[in-house]
Coordinates of C-alpha atoms in Angstrom, one line a residue:
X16 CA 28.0 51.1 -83.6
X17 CA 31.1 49.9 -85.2
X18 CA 32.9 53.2 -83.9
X19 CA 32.6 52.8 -79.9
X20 CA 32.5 48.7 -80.6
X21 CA 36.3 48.9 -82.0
X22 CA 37.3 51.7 -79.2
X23 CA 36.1 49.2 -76.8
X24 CA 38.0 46.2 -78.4
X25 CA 41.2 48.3 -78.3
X26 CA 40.7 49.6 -75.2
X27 CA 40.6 45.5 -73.8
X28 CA 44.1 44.5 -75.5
X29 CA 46.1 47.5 -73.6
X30 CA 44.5 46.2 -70.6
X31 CA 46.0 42.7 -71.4
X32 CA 49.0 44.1 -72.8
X33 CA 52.1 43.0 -70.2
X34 CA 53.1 46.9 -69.4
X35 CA 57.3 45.8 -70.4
X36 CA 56.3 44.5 -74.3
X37 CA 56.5 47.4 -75.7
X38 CA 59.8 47.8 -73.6
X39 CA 61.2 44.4 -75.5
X40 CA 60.6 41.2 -75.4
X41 CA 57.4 40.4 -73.4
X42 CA 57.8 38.4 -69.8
X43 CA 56.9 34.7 -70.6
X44 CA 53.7 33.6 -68.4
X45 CA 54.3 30.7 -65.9
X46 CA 53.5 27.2 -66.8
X47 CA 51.4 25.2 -64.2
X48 CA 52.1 21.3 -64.3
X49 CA 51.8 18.9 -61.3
X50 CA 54.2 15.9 -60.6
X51 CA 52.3 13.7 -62.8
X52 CA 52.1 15.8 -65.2
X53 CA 55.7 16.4 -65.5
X54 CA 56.2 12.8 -65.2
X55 CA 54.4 12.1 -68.3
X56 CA 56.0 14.7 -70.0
X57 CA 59.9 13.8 -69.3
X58 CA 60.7 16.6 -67.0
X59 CA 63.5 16.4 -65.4
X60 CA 65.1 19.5 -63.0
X61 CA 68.4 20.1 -62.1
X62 CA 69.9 22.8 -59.2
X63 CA 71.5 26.3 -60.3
X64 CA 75.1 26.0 -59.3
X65 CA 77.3 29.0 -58.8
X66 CA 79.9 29.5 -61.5
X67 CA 83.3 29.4 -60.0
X68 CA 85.0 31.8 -62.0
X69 CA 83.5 33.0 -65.4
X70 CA 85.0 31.5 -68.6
X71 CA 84.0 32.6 -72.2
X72 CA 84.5 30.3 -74.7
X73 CA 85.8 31.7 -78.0
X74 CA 87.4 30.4 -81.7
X75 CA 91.1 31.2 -82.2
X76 CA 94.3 30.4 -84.9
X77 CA 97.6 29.8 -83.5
X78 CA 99.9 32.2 -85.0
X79 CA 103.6 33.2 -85.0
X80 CA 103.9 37.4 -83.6
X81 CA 104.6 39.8 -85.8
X82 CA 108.5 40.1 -86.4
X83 CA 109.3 36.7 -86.1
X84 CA 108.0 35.5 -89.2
X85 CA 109.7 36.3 -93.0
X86 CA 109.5 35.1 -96.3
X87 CA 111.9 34.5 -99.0
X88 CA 110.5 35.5 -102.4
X89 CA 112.3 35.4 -106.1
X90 CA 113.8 39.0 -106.2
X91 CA 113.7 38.3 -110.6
X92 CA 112.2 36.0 -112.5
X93 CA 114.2 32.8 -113.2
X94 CA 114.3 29.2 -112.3
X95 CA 114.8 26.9 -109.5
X96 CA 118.2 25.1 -109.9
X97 CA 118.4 23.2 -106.7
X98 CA 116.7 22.8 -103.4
X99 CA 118.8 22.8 -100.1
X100 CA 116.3 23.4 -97.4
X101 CA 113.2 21.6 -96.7
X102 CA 109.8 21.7 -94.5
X103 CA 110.2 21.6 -90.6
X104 CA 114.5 22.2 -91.2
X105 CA 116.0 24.7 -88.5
X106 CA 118.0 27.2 -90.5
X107 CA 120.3 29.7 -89.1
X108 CA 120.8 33.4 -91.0
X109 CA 122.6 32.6 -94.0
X110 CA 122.0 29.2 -94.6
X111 CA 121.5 28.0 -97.7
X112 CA 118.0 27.7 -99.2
X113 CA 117.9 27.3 -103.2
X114 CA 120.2 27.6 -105.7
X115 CA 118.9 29.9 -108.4
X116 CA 119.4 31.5 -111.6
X117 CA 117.9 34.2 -113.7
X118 CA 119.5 36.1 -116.9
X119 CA 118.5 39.1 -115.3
X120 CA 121.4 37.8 -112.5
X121 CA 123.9 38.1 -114.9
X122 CA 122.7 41.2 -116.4
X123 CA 123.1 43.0 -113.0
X124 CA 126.4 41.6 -112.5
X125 CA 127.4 43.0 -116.1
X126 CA 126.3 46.5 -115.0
X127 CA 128.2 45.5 -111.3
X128 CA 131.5 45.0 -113.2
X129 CA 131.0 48.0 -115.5
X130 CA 129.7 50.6 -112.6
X131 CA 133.1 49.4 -110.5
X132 CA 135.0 49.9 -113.3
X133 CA 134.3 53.2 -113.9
X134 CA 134.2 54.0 -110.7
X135 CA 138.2 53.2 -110.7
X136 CA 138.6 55.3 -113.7
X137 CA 137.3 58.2 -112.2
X138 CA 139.5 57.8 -109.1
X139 CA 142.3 57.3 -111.5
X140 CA 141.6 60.6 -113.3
X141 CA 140.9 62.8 -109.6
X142 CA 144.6 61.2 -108.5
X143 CA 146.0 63.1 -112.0
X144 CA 144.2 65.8 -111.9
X145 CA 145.0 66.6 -108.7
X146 CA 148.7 66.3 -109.0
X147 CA 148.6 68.4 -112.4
X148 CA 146.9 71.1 -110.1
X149 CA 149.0 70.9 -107.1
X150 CA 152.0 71.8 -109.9
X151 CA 149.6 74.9 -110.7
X152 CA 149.6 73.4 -114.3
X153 CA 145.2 73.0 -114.5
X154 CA 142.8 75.6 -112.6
X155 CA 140.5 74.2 -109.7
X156 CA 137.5 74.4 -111.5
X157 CA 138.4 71.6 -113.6
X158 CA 139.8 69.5 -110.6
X159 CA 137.0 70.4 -109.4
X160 CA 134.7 68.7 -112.5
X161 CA 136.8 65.7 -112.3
X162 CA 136.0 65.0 -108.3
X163 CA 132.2 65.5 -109.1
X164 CA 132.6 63.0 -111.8
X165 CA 134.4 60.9 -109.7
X166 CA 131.7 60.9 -106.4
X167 CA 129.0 60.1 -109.4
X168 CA 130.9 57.0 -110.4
X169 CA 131.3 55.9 -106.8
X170 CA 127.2 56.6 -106.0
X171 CA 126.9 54.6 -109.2
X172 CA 128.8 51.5 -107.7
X173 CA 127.5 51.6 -104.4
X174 CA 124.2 51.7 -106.2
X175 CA 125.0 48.4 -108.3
X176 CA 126.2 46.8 -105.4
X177 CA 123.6 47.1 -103.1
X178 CA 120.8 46.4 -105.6
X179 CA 122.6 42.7 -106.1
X180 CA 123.4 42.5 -102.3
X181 CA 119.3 43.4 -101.7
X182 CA 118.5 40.5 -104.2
X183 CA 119.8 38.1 -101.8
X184 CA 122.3 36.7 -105.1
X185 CA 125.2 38.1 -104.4
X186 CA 127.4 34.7 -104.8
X187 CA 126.8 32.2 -106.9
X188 CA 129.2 29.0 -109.0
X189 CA 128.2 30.7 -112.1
X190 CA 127.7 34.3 -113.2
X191 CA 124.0 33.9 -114.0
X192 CA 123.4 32.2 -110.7
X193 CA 123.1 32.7 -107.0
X194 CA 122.4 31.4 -103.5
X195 CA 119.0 32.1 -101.9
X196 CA 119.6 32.3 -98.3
X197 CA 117.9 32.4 -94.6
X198 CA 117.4 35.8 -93.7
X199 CA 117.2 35.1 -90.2
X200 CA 117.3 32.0 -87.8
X201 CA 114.0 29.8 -87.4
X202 CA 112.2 27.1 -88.4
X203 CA 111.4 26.6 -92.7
X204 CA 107.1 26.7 -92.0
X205 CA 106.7 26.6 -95.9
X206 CA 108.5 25.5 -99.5
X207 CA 106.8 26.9 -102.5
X208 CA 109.5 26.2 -104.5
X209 CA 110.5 22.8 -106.4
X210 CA 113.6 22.1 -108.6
X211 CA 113.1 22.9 -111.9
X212 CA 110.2 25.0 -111.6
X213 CA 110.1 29.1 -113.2
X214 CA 108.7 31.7 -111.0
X215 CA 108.5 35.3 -111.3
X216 CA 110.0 38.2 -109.7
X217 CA 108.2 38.4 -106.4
X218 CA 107.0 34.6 -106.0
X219 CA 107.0 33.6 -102.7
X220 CA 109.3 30.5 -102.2
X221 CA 109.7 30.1 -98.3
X222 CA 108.7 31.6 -95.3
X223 CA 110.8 31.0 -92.1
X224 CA 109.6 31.6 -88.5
X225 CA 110.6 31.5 -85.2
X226 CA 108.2 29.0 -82.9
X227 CA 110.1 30.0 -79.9
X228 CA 107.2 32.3 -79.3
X229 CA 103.5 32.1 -80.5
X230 CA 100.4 33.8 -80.1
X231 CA 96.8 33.5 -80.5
X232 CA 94.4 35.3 -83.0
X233 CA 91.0 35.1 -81.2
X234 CA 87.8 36.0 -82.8
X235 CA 85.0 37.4 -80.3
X236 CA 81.5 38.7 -80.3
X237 CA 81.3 42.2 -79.3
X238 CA 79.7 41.2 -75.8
X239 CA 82.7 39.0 -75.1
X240 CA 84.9 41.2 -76.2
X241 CA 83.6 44.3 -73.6
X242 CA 84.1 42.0 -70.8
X243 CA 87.6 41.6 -71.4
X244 CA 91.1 43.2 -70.9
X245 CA 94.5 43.2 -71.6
X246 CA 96.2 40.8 -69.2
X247 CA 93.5 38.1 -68.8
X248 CA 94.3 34.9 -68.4
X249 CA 93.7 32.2 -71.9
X250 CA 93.6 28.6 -71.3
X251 CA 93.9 26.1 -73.5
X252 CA 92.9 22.8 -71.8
X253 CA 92.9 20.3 -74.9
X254 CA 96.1 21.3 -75.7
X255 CA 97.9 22.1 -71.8
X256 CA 98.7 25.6 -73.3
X257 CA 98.1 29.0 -71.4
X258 CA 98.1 32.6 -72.3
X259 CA 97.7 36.0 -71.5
X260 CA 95.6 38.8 -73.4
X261 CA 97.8 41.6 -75.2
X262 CA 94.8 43.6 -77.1
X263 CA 91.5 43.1 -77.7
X264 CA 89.7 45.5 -80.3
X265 CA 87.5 47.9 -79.3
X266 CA 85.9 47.9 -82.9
X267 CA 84.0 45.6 -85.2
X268 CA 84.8 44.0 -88.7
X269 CA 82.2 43.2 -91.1
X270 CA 80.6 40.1 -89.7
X271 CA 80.0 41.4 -86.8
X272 CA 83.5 40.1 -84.5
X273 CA 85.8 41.5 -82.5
X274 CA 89.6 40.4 -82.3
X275 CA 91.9 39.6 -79.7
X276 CA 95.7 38.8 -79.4
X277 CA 97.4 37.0 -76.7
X278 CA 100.8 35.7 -76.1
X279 CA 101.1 32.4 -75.2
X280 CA 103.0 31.6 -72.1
X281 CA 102.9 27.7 -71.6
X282 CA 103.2 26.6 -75.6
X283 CA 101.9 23.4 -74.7
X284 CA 101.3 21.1 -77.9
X285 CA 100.5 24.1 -79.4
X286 CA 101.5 24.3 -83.4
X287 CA 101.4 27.1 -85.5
X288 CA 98.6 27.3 -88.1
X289 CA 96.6 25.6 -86.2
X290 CA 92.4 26.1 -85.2
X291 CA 91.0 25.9 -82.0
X292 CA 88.6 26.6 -79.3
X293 CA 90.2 28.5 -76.0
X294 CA 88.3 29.5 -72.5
X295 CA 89.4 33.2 -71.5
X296 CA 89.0 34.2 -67.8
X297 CA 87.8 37.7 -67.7
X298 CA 89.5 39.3 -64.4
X299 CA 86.2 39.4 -61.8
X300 CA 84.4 42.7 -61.2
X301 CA 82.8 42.9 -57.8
X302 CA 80.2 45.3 -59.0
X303 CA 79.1 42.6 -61.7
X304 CA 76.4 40.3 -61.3
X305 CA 77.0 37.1 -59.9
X306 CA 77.2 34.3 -62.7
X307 CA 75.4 31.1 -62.0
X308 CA 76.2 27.9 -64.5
X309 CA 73.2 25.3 -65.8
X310 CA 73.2 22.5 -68.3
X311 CA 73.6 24.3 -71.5
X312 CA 70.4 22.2 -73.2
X313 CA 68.1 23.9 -70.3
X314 CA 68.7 27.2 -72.1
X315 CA 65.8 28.1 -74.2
X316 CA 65.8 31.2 -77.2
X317 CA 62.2 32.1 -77.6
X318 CA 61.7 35.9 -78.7
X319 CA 65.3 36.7 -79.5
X320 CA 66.2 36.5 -75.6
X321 CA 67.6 33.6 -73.5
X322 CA 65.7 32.1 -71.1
X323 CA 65.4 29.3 -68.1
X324 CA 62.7 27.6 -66.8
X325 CA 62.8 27.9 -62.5
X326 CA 61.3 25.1 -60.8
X327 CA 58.3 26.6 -58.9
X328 CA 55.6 24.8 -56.3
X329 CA 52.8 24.7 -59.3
X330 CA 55.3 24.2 -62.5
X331 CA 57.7 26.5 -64.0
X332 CA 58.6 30.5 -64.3
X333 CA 60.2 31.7 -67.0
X334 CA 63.7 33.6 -66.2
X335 CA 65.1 35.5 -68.7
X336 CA 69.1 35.7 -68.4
X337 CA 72.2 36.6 -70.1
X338 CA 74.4 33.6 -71.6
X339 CA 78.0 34.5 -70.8
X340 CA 79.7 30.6 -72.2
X341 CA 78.5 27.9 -73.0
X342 CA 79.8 24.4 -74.7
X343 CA 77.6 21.4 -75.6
X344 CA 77.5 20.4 -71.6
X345 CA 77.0 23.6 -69.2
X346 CA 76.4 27.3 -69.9
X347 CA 77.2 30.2 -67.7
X348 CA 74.0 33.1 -67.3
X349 CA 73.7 36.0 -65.7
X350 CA 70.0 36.5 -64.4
X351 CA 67.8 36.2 -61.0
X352 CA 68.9 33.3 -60.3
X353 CA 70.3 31.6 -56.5
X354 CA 71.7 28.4 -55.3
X355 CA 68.4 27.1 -54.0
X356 CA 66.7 26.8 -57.6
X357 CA 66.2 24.0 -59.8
X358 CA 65.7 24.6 -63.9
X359 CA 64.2 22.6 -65.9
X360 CA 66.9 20.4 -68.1
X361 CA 64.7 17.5 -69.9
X362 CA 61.3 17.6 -71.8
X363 CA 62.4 20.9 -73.1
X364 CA 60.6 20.6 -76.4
X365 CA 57.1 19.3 -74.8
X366 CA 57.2 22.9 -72.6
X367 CA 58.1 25.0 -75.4
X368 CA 54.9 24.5 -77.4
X369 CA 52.9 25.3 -73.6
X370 CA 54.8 28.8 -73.7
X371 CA 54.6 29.5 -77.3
X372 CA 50.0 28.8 -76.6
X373 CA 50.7 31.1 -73.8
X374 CA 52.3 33.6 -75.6

């Protein structure tokens, strides 16, 4: 008896199984109120509207572009003598930045000095040797010893010199001191350094950048990130700045984000380093779905899908739909949705529990 009762028990819940759960999420059932009944719960409806043009709402850093921005480390360790460049000051290549000094300065000049030196030596010795073989009185093999010599001592000293001239010291007041200077023209972004203080070789002590141009690091789910291309437009309303896409990655990171890049064409009161929100405009596809906007709190996220509930003669159908943007006033879906509709927009939280019974 237990046998054919469980067979029939089973055979009754496929029957009353909606044929898409096993699809995915499981259609909602419809909610019958009247208009008291909606009253008393704080109902409140308000039309679908068609969105304009779709805008996606995503978290970016303003940054400067890649070649415009370098830093100014301590090429040996040493210590800070002086300071002559500060935050925000415009600098042009070569102007001064620090002074500063190092032993190791001095040492390197030493072995400057000493590499020249013999360097002159050796072209002293090739200009004798070469007249004592042009009067036959040495062979050529040993003229020919004493040019070798002389092309080492040269390498040497070119060596020397452009070691000191890559350390970004090569002038200085004193011998064990030097002039840290601008590598390029820009604006000082950063100071590290302070007088008086010792740093290591390869501390960073300034980093210069030009603000003429800028850019924005945007951070995207991968959803947002398929719907867009290089060339979009990037708006930045709070800040009356506008940009255009460069790149957006095809790939994602560890948490789960894409990344985009754009270059910003109206700067705005835009400042480097800083956070903020920007609306990208995806160019429109006229084989996508039309895009419909409703206030963002009538959006409800019941079994890990998005859902509206449509006005209907006896109460409310649950829509399921794709959320495109949204902000803390409006979101733009994709779904069945037209301009004739109303969704539900207050009293949210007394339907819930009457679709969560349902379900």
């Amino acid at each position: 008896m237990i046998r054919p009762l469980t067979g029939a028990l089973l055979l009754c819940a496929a029957q009353l199984t909606p044929p898409s759960f096993a699809q995915g999420s499981a259609p909602l059932p419809a909610i019958a109120l009247d208009a008291a009944q909606q009253a008393a719960l704080g109902v409140r409806t308000t039309p679908v509207q068609p969105a304009g043009q779709q805008q996606l709402l995503a978290a970016a850093t303003v940054t400067v572009p890649p070649g415009q921005e370098v830093t100014v480390a301590a090429p040996m360790a040493g210590v800070i003598a002086r300071l002559d460049a500060g935050l925000g000051d415009n600098v042009r290549a070569g102007t001064p930045l620090a002074l500063f000094g190092s032993p190791q300065l001095a040492d390197a000049r030493r072995q400057l000095r000493e590499a020249e030196l013999e360097a002159r030596n050796a072209q002293a010795a090739l200009q004798r040797d070469q007249a004592m073989h042009d009067e036959g009185i040495i062979p050529a093999a040993r003229l020919q010893v004493t040019r070798n010599r002389q092309q080492a001592a040269e390498a040497h000293w070119q060596a020397q010199r452009s070691a000191l001239q890559a350390s970004g010291l090569g002038s200085g007041s004193e011998y064990a001191s030097g002039q840290l200077v601008a590598p390029r023209a820009g604006t000082v972004v950063d100071v590290q350094a302070s007088v008086g203080q010792r740093v290591e070789a390869g501390t960073v002590l300034f980093r210069i950048a030009d603000l003429r141009q800028l850019q924005l690091d945007i951070t995207l789910s991968g959803e947002k990130a398929a719907r867009l291309r290089a060339g979009d437009a990037v708006s930045v309303p709070s800040h009356e700045a506008r940009a255009v896409l460069l790149g957006v990655s095809r790939s994602l990171d560890a948490s789960q984000q894409a990344r985009a890049r754009a270059r910003v064409t109206v700067p705005g009161r835009l400042q480097a380093g800083e956070a903020l929100q920007v609306q990208l405009h995806p160019a429109t596809d006229p084989k996508a779905a039309a895009a419909w906007q409703v206030p963002a709190r009538a959006v409800l996220q019941m079994q890990g899908q998005s859902w509206v509930l449509v006005a209907t003669a006896t109460g409310y159908a649950p829509t399921a739909v794709q959320v495109l943007s949204s902000n803390d006033d409006s979101a733009t879906v994709q779904g069945p949705l037209n301009a004739q509709q109303r969704v539900a927009s207050t009293g949210l939280a007394a339907l819930r529990p009457l679709l969560q019974k349902a379900d």
